[in-house]
CSV table of C-alpha atoms and ligand atoms in Angstrom, one decimal:
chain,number,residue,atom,x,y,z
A,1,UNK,CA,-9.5,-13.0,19.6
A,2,UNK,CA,-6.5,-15.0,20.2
A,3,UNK,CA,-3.2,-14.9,18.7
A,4,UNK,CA,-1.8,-17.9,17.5
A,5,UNK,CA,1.8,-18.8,15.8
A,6,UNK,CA,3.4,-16.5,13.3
A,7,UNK,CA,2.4,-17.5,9.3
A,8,UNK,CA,4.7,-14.7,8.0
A,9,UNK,CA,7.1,-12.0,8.5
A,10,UNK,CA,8.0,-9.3,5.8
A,11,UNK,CA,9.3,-6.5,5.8
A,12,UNK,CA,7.3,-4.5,7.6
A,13,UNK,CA,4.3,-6.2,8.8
A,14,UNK,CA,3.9,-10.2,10.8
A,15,UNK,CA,1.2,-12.2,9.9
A,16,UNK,CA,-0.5,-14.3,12.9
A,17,UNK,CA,-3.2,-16.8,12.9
A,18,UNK,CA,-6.0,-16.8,15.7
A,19,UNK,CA,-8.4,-19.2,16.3
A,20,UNK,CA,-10.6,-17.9,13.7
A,21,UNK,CA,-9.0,-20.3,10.6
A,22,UNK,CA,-10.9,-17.5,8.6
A,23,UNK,CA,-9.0,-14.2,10.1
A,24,UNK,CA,-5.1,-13.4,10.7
A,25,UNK,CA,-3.2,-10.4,12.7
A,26,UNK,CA,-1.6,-8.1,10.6
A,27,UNK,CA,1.0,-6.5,12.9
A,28,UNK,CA,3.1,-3.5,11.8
A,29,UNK,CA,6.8,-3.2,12.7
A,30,UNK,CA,9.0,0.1,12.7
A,31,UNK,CA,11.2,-1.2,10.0
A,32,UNK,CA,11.9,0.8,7.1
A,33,UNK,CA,13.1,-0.9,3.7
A,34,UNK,CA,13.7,1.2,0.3
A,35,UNK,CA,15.5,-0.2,-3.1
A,36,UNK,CA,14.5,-3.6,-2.6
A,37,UNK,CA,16.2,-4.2,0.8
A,38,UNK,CA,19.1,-2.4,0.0
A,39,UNK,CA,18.7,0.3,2.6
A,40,UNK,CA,17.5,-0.4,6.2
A,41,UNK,CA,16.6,1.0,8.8
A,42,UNK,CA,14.1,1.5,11.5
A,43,UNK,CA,11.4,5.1,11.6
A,44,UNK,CA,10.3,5.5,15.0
A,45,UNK,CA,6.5,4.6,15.9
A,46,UNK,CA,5.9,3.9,12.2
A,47,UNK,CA,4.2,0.7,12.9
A,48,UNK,CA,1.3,2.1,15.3
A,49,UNK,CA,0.9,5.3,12.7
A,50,UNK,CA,0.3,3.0,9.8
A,51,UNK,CA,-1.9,0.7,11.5
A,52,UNK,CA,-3.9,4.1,12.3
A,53,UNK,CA,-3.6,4.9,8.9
A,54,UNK,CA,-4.3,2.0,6.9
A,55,UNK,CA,-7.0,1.0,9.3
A,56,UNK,CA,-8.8,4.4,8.1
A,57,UNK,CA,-8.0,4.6,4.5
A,58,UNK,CA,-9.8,0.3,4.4
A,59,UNK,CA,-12.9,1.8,6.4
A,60,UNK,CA,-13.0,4.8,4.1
A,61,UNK,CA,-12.6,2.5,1.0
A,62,UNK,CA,-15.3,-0.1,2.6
A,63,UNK,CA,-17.6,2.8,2.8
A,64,UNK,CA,-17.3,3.6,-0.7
A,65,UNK,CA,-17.7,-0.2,-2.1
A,66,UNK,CA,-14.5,-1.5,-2.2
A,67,UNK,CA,-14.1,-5.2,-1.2
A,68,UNK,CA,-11.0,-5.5,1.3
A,69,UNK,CA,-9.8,-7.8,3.7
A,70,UNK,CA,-9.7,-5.4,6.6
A,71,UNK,CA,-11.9,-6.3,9.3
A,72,UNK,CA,-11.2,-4.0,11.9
A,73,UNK,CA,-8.2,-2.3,14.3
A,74,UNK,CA,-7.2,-4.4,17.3
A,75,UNK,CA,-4.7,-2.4,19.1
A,76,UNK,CA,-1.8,0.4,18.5
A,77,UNK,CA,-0.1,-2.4,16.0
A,78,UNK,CA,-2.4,-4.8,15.2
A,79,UNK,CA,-5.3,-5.3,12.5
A,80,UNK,CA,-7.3,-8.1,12.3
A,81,UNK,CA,-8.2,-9.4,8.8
A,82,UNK,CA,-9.5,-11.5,6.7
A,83,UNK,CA,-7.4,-14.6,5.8
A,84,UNK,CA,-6.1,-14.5,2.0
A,85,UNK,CA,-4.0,-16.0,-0.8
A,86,UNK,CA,-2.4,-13.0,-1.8
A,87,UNK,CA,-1.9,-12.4,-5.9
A,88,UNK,CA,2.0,-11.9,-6.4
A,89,UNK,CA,1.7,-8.9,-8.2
A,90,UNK,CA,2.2,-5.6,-7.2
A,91,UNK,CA,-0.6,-3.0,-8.8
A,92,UNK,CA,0.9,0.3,-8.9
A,93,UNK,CA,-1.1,3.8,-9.9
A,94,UNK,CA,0.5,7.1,-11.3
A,95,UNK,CA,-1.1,10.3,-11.4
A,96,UNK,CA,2.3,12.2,-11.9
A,97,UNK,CA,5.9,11.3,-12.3
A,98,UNK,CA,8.0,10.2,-9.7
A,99,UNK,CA,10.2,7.5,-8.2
A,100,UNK,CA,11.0,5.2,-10.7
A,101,UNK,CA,8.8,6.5,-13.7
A,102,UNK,CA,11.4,9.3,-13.3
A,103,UNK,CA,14.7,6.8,-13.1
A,104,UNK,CA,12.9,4.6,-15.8
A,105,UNK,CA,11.4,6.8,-18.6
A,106,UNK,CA,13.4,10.3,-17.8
A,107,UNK,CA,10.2,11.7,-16.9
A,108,UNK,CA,11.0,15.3,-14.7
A,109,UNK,CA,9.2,14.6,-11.1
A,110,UNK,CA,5.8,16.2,-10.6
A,111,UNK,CA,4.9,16.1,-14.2
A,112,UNK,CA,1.2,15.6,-14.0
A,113,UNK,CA,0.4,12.6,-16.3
A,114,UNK,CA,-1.5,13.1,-19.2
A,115,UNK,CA,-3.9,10.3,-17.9
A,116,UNK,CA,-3.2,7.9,-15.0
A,117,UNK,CA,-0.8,5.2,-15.6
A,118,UNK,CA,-1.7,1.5,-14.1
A,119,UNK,CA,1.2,-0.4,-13.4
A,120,UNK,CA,1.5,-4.3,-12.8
A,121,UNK,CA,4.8,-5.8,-11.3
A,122,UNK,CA,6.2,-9.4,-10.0
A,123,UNK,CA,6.0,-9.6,-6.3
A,124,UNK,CA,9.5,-11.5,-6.4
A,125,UNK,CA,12.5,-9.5,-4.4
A,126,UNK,CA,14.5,-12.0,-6.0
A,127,UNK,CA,14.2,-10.5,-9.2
A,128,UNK,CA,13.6,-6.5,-8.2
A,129,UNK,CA,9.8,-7.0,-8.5
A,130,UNK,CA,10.0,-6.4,-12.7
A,131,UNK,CA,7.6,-4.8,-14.5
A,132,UNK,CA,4.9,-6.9,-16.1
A,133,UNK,CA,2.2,-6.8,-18.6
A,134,UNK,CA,-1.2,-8.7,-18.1
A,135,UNK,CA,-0.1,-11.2,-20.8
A,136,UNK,CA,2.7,-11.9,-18.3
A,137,UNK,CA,0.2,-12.5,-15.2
A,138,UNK,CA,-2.0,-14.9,-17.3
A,139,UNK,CA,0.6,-16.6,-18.6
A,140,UNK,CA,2.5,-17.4,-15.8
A,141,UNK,CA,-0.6,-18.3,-13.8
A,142,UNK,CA,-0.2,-15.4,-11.4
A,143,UNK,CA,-4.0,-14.7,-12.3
A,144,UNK,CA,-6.8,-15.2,-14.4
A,145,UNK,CA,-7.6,-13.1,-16.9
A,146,UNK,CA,-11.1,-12.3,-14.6
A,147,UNK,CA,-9.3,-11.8,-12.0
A,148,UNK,CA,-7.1,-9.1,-13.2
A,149,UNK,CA,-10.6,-7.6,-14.6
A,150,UNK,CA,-11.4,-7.2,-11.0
A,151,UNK,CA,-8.3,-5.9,-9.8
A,152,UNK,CA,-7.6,-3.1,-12.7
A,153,UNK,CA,-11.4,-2.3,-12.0
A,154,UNK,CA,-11.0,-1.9,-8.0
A,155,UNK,CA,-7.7,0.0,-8.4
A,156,UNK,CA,-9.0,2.9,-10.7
A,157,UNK,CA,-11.9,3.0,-8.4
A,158,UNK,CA,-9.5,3.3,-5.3
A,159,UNK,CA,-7.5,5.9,-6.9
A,160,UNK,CA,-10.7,8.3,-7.5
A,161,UNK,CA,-11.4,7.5,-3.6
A,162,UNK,CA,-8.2,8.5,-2.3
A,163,UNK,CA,-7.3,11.2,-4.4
A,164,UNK,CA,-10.8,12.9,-3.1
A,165,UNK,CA,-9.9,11.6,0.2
A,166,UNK,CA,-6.2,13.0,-0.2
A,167,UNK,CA,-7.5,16.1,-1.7
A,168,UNK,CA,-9.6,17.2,1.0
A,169,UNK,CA,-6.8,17.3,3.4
A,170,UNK,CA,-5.0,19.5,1.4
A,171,UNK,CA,-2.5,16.3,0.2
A,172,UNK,CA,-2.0,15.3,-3.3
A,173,UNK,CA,-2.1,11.7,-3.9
A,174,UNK,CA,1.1,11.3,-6.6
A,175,UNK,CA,1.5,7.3,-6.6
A,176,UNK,CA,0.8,4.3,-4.9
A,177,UNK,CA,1.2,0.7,-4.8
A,178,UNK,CA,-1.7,-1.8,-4.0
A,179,UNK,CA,-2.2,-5.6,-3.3
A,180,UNK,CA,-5.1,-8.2,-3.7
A,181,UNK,CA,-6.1,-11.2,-2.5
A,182,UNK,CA,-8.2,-14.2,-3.1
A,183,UNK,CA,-10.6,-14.8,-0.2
A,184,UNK,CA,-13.3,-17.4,-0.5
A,185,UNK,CA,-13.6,-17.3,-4.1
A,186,UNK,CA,-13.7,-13.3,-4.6
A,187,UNK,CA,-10.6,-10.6,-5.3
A,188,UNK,CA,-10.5,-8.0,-2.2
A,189,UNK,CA,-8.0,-5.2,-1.8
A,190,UNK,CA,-4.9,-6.4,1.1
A,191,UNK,CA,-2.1,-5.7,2.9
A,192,UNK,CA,-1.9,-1.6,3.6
A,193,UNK,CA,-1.9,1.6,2.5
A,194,UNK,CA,0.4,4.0,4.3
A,195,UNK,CA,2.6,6.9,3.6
A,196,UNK,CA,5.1,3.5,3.0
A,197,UNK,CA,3.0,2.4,-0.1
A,198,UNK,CA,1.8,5.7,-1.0
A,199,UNK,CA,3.5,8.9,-2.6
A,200,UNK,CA,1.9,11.8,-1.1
A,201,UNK,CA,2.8,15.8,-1.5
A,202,UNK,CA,1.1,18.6,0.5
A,203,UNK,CA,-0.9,21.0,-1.7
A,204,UNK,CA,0.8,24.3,-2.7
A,205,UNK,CA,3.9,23.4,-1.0
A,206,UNK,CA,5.2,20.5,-2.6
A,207,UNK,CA,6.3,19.2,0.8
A,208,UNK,CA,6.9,15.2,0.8
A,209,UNK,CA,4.8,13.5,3.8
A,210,UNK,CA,5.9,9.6,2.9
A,211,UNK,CA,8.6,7.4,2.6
A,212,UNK,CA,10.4,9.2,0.2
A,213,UNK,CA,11.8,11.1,3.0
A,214,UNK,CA,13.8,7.7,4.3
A,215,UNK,CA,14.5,7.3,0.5
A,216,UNK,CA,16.4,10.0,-0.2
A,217,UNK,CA,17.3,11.0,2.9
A,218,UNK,CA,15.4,14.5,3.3
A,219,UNK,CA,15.2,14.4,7.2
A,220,UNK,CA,12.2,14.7,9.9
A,221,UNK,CA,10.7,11.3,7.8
A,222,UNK,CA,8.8,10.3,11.4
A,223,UNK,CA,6.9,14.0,11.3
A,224,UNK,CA,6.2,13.0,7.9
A,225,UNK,CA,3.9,10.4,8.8
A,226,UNK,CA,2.7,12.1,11.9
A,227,UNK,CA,1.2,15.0,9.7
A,228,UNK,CA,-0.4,12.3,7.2
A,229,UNK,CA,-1.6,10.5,10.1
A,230,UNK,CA,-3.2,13.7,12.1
A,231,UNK,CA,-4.7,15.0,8.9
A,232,UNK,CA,-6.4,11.7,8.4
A,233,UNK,CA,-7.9,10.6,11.7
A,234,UNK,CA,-7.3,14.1,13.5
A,235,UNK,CA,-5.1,13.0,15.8
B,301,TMP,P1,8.2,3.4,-7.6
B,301,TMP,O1,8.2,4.8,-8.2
B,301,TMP,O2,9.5,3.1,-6.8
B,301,TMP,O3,8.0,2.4,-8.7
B,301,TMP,O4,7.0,3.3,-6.6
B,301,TMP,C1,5.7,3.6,-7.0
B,301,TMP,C2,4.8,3.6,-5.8
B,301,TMP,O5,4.7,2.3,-5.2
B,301,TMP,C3,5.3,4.4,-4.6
B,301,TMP,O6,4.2,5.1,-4.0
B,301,TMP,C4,6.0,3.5,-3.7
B,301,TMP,C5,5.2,2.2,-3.9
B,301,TMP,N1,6.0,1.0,-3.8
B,301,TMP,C6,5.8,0.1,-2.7
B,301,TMP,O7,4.9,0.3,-1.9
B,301,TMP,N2,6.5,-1.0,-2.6
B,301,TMP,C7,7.5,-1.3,-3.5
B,301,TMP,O8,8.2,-2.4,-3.4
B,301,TMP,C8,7.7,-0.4,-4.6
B,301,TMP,C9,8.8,-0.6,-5.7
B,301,TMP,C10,7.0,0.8,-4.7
């Protein structure tokens, strides 16, 4: 597989095209973004323990039905997938309160939900991603209403998955934030899921293991990751 010119560069991930029109390099960086940009910085080695872990959490999800772009893991930082037109909208899952349900609605953190909330927001920094209904989506032509059939169905399946997943290793699975693509006609589950997209509390202890640690500032945010990413591919 070889890598061709850059397509894309976010925030914490490149996008490069190969010579396979039909697959791109998903490459993960060590830069850390919270509040929309607002606070920067850079968590050492984050890139090659998301790549492990998003790499496992798409295999796991494959394995269990769920269409995604992943295709498999090239190297420390690199994943190859498939190419996709991503849908600009942020899908987000709640099983208890926390981050900005809390800042939002005054909800006390760790308040276990009374069901799971489903979230939909613009994928627009320019405008803080907002919060958007599915009237919003259609009507703006950001997806069909069969699309966003598709995605709310893959989501709730995905959050059964990784809570089990999660649960096994003794980790709570709080929150997390998902995207999808369009790929030859058909929605699949993109980009990653890491302890930067994910909210993610140990069992019993309450201890965070995500980004939340760069967030608010709680310290040791690299071990953080390292625990997530040993418990999940025992390394
Ligand atoms: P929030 O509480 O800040 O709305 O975040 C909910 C979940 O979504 C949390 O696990 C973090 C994740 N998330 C992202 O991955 N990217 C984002 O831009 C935002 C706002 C949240």
């Amino acid at each position: 597989m070889e890598q061709r010119e850059k397509l894309y560069e976010g925030k914490a991930k490149i996008l490069f095209a190969t010579d396979n029109p039909d697959l791109v390099i998903q490459h993960f960086k060590d830069d850390a973004t919270a509040g929309n940009g607002k606070k920067k910085g850079v968590i050492d080695e984050k890139g090659v323990m998301n790549n492990a872990i998003s790499s496992s959490m798409f295999e796991y999800l494959a394995k269990n039905g769920v269409p995604t772009h992943f295709v498999k893991k090239l190297n420390d930082r690199d994943m190859l997938v498939k190419k996709v037109s991503i849908v600009p909208v942020e899908v987000i899952v709640r099983n208890r309160a926390a981050g900005s349900l809390c800042r939002n609605y005054g909800a006390t953190e760790g308040k276990v939900l009374a069901r799971p909330i489903y979230e939909l927001c613009y994928k627009n920094d320019a405008f803080n991603d907002p919060l958007m209904n599915d009237d919003h989506v259609i009507a703006l032509g950001l997806a069909t209403e069969e699309e966003l059939r598709a995605i709310k169905r893959i989501t709730l399946q995905v959050n059964e998955l990784m809570q089990k997943f999660f649960l096994a290793l003794k980790i709570e699975l709080i929150d997390f934030k998902i995207e999808f693509g369009r790929c030859k006609g058909e929605i699949i589950l993109a980009d990653e899921i890491s302890p930067d997209t994910c909210r993610l509390w140990e069992v019993g202890t309450g201890v965070r293991l995500d980004k939340d640690r760069f967030r608010n500032d709680l310290g040791n945010i690299k071990e953080g990751y390292q625990e997530v990413l040993k418990r999940v591919t025992g390394k």
